[in-house]
mmCIF file of N, CA, C and O in Angstrom:
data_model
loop_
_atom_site.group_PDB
_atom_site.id
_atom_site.type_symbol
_atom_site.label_atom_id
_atom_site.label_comp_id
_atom_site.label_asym_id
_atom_site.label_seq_id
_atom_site.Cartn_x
_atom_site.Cartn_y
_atom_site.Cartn_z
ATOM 1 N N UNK A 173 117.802 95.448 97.871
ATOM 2 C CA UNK A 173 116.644 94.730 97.417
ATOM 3 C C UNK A 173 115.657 95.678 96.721
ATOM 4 O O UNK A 173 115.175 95.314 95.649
ATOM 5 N N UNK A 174 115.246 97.116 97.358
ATOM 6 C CA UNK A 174 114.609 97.771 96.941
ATOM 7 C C UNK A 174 115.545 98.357 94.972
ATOM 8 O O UNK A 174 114.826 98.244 93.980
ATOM 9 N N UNK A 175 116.453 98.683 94.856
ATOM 10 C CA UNK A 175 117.421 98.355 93.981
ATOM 11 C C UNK A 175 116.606 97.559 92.942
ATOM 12 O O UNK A 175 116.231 97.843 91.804
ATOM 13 N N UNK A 176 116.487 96.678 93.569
ATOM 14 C CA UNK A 176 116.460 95.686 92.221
ATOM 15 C C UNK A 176 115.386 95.315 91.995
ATOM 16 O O UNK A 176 115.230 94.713 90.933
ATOM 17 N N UNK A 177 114.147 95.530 92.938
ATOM 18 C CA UNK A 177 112.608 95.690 92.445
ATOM 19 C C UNK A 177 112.408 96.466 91.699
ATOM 20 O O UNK A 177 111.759 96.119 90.712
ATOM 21 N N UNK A 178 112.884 97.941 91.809
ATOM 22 C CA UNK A 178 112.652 99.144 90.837
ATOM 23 C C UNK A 178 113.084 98.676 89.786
ATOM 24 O O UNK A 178 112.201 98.517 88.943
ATOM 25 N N UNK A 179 114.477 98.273 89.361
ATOM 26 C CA UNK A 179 115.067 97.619 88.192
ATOM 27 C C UNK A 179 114.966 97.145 87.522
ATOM 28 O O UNK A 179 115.612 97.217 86.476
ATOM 29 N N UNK A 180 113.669 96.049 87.913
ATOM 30 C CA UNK A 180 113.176 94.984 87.150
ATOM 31 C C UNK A 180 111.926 95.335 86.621
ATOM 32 O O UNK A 180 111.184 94.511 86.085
ATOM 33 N N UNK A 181 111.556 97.006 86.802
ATOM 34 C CA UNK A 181 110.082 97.415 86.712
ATOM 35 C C UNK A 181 110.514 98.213 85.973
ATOM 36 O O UNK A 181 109.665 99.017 85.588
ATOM 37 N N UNK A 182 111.427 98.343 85.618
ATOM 38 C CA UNK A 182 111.851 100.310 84.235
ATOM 39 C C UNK A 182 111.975 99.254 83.099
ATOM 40 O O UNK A 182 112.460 98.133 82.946
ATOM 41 N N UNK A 183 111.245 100.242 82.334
ATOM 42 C CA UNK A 183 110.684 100.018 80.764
ATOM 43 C C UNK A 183 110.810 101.607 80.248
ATOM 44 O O UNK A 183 110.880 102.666 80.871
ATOM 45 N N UNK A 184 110.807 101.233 78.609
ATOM 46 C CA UNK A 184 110.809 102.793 78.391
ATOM 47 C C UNK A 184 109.805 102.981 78.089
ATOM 48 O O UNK A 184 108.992 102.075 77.908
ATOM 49 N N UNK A 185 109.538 104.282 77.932
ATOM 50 C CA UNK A 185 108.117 104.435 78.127
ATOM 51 C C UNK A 185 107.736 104.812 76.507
ATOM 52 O O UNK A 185 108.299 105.684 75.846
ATOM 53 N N UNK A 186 106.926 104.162 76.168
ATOM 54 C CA UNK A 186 105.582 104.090 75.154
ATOM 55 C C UNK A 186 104.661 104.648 74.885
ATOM 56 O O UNK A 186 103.755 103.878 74.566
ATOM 57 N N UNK A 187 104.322 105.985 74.831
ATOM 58 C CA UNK A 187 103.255 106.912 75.441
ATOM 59 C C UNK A 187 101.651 106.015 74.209
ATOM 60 O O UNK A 187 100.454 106.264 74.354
ATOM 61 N N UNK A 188 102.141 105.238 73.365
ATOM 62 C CA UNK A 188 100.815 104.321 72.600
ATOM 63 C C UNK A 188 99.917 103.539 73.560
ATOM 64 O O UNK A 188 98.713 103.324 73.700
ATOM 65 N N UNK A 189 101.039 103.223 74.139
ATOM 66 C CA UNK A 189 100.266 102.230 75.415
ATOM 67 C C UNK A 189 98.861 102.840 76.873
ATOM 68 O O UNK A 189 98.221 102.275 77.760
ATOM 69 N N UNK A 190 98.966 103.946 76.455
ATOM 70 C CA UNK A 190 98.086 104.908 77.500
ATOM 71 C C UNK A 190 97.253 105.612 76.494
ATOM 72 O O UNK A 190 97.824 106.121 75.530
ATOM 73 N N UNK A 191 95.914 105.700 76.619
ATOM 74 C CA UNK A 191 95.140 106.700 76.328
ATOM 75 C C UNK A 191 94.197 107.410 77.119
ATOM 76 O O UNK A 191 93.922 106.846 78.179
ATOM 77 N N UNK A 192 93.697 108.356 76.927
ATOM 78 C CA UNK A 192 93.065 109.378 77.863
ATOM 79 C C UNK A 192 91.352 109.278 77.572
ATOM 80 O O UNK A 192 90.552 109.961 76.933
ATOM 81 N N UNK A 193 91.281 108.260 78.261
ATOM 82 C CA UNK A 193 89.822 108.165 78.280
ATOM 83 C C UNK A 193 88.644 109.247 78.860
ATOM 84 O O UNK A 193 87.511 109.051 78.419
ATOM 85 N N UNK A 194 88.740 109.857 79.376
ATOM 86 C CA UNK A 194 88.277 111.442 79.291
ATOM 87 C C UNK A 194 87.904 112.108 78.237
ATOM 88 O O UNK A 194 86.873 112.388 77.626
ATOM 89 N N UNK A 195 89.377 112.340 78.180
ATOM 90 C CA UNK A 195 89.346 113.092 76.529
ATOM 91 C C UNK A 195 88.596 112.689 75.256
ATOM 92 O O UNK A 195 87.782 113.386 74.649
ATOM 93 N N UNK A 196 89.013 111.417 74.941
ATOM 94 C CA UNK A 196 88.010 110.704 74.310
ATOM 95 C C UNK A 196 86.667 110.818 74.346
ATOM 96 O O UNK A 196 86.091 111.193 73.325
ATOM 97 N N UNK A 197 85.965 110.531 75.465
ATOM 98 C CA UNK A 197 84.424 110.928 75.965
ATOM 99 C C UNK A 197 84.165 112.358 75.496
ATOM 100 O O UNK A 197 83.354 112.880 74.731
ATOM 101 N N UNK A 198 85.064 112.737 76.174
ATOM 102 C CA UNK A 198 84.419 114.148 76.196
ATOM 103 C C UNK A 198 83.996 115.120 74.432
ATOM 104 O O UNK A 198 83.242 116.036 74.108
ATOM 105 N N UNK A 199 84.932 114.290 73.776
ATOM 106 C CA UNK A 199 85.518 114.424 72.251
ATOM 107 C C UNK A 199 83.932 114.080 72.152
ATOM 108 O O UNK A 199 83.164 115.038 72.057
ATOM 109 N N UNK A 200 83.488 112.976 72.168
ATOM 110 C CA UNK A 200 82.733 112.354 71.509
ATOM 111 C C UNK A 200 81.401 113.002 71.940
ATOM 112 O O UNK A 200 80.470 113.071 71.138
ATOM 113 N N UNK A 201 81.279 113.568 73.441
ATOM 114 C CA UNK A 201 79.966 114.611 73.728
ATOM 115 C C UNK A 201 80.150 115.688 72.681
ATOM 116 O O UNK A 201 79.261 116.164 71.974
ATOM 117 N N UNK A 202 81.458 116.008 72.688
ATOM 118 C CA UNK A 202 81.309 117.720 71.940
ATOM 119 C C UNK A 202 80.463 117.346 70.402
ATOM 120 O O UNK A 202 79.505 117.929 69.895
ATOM 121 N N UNK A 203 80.978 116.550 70.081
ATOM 122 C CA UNK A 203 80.575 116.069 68.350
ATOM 123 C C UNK A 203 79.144 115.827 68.311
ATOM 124 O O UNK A 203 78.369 116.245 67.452
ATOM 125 N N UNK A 204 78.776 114.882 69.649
ATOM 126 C CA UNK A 204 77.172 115.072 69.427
ATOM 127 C C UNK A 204 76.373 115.882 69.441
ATOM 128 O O UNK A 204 75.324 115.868 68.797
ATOM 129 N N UNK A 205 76.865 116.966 70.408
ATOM 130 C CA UNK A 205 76.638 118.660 70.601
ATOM 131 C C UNK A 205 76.305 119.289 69.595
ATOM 132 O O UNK A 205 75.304 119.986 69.433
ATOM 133 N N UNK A 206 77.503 118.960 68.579
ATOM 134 C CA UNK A 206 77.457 120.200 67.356
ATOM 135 C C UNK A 206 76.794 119.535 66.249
ATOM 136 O O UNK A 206 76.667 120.062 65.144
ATOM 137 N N UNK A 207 76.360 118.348 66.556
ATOM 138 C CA UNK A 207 75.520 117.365 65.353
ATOM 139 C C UNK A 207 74.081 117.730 65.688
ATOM 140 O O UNK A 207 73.126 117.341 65.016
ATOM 141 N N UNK A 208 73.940 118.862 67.268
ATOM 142 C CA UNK A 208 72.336 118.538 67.576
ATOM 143 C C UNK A 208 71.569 117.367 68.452
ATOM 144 O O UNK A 208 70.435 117.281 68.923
ATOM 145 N N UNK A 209 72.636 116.577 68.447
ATOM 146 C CA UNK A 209 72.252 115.476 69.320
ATOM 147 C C UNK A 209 71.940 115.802 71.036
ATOM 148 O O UNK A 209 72.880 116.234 71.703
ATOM 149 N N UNK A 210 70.802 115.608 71.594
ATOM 150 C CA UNK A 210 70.518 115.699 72.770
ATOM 151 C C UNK A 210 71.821 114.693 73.767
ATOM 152 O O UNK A 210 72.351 113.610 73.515
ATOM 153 N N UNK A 211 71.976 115.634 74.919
ATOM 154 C CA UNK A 211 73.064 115.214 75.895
ATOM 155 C C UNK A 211 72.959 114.767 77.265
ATOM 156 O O UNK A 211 73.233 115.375 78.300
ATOM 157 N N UNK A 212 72.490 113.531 77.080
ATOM 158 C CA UNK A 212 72.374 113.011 78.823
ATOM 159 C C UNK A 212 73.259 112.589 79.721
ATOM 160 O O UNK A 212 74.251 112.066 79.212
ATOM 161 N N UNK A 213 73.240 112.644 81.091
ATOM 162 C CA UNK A 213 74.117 112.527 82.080
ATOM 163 C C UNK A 213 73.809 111.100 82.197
ATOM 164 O O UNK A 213 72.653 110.710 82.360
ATOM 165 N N UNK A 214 74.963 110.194 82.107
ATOM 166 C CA UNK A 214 75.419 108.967 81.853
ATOM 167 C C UNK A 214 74.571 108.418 83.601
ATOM 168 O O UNK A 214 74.165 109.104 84.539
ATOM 169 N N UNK A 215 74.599 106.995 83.393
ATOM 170 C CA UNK A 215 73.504 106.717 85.301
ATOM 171 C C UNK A 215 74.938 106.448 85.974
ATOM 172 O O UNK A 215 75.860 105.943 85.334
ATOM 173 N N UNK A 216 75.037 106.795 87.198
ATOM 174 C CA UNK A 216 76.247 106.392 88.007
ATOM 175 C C UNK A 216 76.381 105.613 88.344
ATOM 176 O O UNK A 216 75.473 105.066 88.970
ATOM 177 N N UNK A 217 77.695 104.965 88.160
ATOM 178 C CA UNK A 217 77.970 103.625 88.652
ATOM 179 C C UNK A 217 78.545 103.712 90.296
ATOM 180 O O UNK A 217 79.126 104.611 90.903
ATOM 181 N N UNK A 218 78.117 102.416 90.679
ATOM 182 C CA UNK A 218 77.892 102.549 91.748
ATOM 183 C C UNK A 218 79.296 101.099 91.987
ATOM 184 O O UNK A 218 79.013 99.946 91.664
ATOM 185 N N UNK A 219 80.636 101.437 92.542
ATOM 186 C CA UNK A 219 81.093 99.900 93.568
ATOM 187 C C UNK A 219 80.539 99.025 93.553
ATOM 188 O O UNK A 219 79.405 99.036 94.033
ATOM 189 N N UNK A 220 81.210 97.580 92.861
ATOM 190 C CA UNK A 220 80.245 96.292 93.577
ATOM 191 C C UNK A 220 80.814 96.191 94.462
ATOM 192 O O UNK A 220 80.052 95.468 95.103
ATOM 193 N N UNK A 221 81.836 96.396 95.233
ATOM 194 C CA UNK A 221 82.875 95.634 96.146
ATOM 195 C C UNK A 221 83.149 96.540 97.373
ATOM 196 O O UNK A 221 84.175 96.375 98.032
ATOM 197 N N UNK A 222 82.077 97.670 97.741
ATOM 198 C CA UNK A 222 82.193 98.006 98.563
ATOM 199 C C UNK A 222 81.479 97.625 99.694
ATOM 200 O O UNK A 222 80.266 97.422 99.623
ATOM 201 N N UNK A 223 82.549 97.421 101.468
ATOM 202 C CA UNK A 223 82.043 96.204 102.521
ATOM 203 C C UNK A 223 81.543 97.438 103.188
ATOM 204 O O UNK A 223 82.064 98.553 103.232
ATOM 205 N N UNK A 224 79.992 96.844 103.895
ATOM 206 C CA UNK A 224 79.687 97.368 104.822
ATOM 207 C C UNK A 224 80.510 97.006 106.332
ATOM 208 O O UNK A 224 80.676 95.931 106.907
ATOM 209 N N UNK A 225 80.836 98.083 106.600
ATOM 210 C CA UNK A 225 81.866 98.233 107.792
ATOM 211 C C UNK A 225 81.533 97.341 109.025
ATOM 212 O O UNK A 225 82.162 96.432 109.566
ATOM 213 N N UNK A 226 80.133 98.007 109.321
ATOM 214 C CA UNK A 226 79.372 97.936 110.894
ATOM 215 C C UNK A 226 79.362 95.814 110.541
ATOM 216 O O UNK A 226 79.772 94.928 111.290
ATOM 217 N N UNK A 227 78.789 95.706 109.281
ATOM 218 C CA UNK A 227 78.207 94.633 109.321
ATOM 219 C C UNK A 227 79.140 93.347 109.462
ATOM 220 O O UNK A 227 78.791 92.260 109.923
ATOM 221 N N UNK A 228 80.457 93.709 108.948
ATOM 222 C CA UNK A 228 81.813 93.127 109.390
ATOM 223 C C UNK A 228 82.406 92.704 110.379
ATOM 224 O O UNK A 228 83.090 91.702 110.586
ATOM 225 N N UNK A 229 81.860 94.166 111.419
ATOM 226 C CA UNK A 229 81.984 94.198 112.464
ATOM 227 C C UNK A 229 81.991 93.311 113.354
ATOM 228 O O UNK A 229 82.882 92.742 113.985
ATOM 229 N N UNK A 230 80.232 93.227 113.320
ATOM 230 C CA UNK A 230 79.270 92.560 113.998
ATOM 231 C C UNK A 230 80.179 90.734 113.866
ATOM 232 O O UNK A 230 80.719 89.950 114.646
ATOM 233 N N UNK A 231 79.875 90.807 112.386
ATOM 234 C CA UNK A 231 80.250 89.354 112.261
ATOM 235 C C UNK A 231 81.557 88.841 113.008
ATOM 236 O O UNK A 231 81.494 87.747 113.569
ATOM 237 N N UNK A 232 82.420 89.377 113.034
ATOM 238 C CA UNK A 232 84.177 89.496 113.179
ATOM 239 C C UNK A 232 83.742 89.512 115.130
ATOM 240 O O UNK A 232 84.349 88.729 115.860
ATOM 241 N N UNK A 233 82.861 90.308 115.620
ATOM 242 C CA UNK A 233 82.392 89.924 116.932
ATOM 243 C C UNK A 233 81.835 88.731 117.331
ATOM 244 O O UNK A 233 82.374 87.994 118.156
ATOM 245 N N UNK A 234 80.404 88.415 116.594
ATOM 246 C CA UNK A 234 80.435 87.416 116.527
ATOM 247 C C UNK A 234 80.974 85.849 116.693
ATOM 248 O O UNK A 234 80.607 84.821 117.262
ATOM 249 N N UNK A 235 82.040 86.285 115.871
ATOM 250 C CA UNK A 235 83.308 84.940 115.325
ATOM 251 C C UNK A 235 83.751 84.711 117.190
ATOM 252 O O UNK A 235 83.755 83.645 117.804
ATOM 253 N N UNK A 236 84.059 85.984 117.681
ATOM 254 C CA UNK A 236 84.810 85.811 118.928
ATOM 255 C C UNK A 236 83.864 85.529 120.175
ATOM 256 O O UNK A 236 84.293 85.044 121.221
ATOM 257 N N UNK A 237 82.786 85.814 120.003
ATOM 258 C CA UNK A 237 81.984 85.912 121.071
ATOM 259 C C UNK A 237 81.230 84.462 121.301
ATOM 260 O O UNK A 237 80.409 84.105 122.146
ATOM 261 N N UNK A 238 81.967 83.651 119.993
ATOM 262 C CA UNK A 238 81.374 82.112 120.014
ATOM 263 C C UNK A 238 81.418 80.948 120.965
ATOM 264 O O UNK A 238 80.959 79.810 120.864
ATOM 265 N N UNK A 239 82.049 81.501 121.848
ATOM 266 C CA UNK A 239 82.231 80.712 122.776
ATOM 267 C C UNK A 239 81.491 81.029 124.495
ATOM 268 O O UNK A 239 81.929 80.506 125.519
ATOM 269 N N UNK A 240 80.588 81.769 124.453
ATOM 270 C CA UNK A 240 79.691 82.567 125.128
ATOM 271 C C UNK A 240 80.151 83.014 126.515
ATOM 272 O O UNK A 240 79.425 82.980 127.509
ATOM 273 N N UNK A 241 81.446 83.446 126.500
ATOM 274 C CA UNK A 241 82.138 84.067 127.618
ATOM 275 C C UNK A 241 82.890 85.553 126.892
ATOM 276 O O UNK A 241 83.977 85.676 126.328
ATOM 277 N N UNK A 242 81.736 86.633 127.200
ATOM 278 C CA UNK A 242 81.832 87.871 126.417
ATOM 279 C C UNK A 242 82.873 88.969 127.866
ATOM 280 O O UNK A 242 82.819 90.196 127.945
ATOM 281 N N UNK A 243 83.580 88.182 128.668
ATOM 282 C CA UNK A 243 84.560 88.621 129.757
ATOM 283 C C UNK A 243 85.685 88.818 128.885
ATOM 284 O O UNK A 243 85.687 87.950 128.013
ATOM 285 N N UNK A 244 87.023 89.946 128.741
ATOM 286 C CA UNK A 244 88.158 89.962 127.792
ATOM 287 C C UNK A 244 89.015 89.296 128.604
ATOM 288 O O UNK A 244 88.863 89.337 129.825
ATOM 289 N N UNK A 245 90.071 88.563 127.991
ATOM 290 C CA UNK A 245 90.853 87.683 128.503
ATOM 291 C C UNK A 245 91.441 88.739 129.689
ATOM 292 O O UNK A 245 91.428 89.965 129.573
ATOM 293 N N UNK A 246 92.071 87.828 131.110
ATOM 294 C CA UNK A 246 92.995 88.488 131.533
ATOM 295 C C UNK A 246 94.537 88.812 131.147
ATOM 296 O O UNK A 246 95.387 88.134 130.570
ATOM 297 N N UNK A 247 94.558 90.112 131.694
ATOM 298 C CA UNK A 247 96.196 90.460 131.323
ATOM 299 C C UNK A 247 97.096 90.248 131.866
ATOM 300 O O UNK A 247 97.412 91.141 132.653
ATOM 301 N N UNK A 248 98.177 88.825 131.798
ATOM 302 C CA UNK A 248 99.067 88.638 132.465
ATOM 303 C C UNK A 248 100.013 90.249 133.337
ATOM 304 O O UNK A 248 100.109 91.439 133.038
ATOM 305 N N UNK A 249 100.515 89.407 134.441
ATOM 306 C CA UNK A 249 101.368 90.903 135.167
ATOM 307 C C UNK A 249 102.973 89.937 134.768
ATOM 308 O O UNK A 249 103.101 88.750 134.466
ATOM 309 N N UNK A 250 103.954 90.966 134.919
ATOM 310 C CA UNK A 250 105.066 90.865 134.450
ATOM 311 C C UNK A 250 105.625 91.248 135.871
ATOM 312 O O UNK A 250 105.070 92.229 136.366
ATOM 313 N N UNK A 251 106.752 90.580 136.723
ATOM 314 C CA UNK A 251 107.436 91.017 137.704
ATOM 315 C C UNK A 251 108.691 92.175 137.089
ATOM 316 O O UNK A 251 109.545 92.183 136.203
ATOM 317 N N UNK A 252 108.282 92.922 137.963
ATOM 318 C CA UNK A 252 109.350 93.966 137.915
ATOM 319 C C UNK A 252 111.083 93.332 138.270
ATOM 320 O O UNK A 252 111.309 92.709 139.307
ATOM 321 N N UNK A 253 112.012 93.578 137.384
ATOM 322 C CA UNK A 253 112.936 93.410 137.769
ATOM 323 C C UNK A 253 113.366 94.172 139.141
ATOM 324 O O UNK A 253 112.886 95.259 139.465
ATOM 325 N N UNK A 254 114.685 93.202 140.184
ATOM 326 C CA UNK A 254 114.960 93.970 141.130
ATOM 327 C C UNK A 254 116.531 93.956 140.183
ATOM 328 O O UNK A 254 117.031 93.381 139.216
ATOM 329 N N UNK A 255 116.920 95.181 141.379
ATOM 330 C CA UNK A 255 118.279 95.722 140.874
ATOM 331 C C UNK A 255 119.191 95.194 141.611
ATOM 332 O O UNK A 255 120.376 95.464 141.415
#
């Protein structure tokens, strides 16, 4: 199975299809450089999609604790086999 996932994913490769966006940028600082153009540090982008952990948490506790018996279930016992 693994076989034939890979199989169905090989292409030859195209190196048009990729460019080096780095390079590019960086191309385009040097040029403003040597034109005289003043060089500012771009504002950082910041994740939209990063979850606050704790606050997940809480909620995901919450969800369970909805039923206002905050005791953890008991743990069934298992009889020991005899021989």
């Amino acid at each position: 199975m693994a076989k034939t996932l890979v199989n169905s994913m090989v292409q030859n490769f195209n190196p048009e299809q990729y460019h080096n966006e780095y390079q590019k940028r960086l191309r385009e600082i040097i040029e403003a450089k040597i034109n005289g153009e003043e060089i500012t540090a771009a504002p950082e982008e910041r994740p939209s999609n990063v979850i606050d952990l704790m606050e997940a948490l809480q909620k995901s506790l919450n969800q369970v604790g909805t039923n206002g018996d905050n005791t953890p279930p008991k743990k069934r016992r298992t009889r020991k086999a005899t021989a």
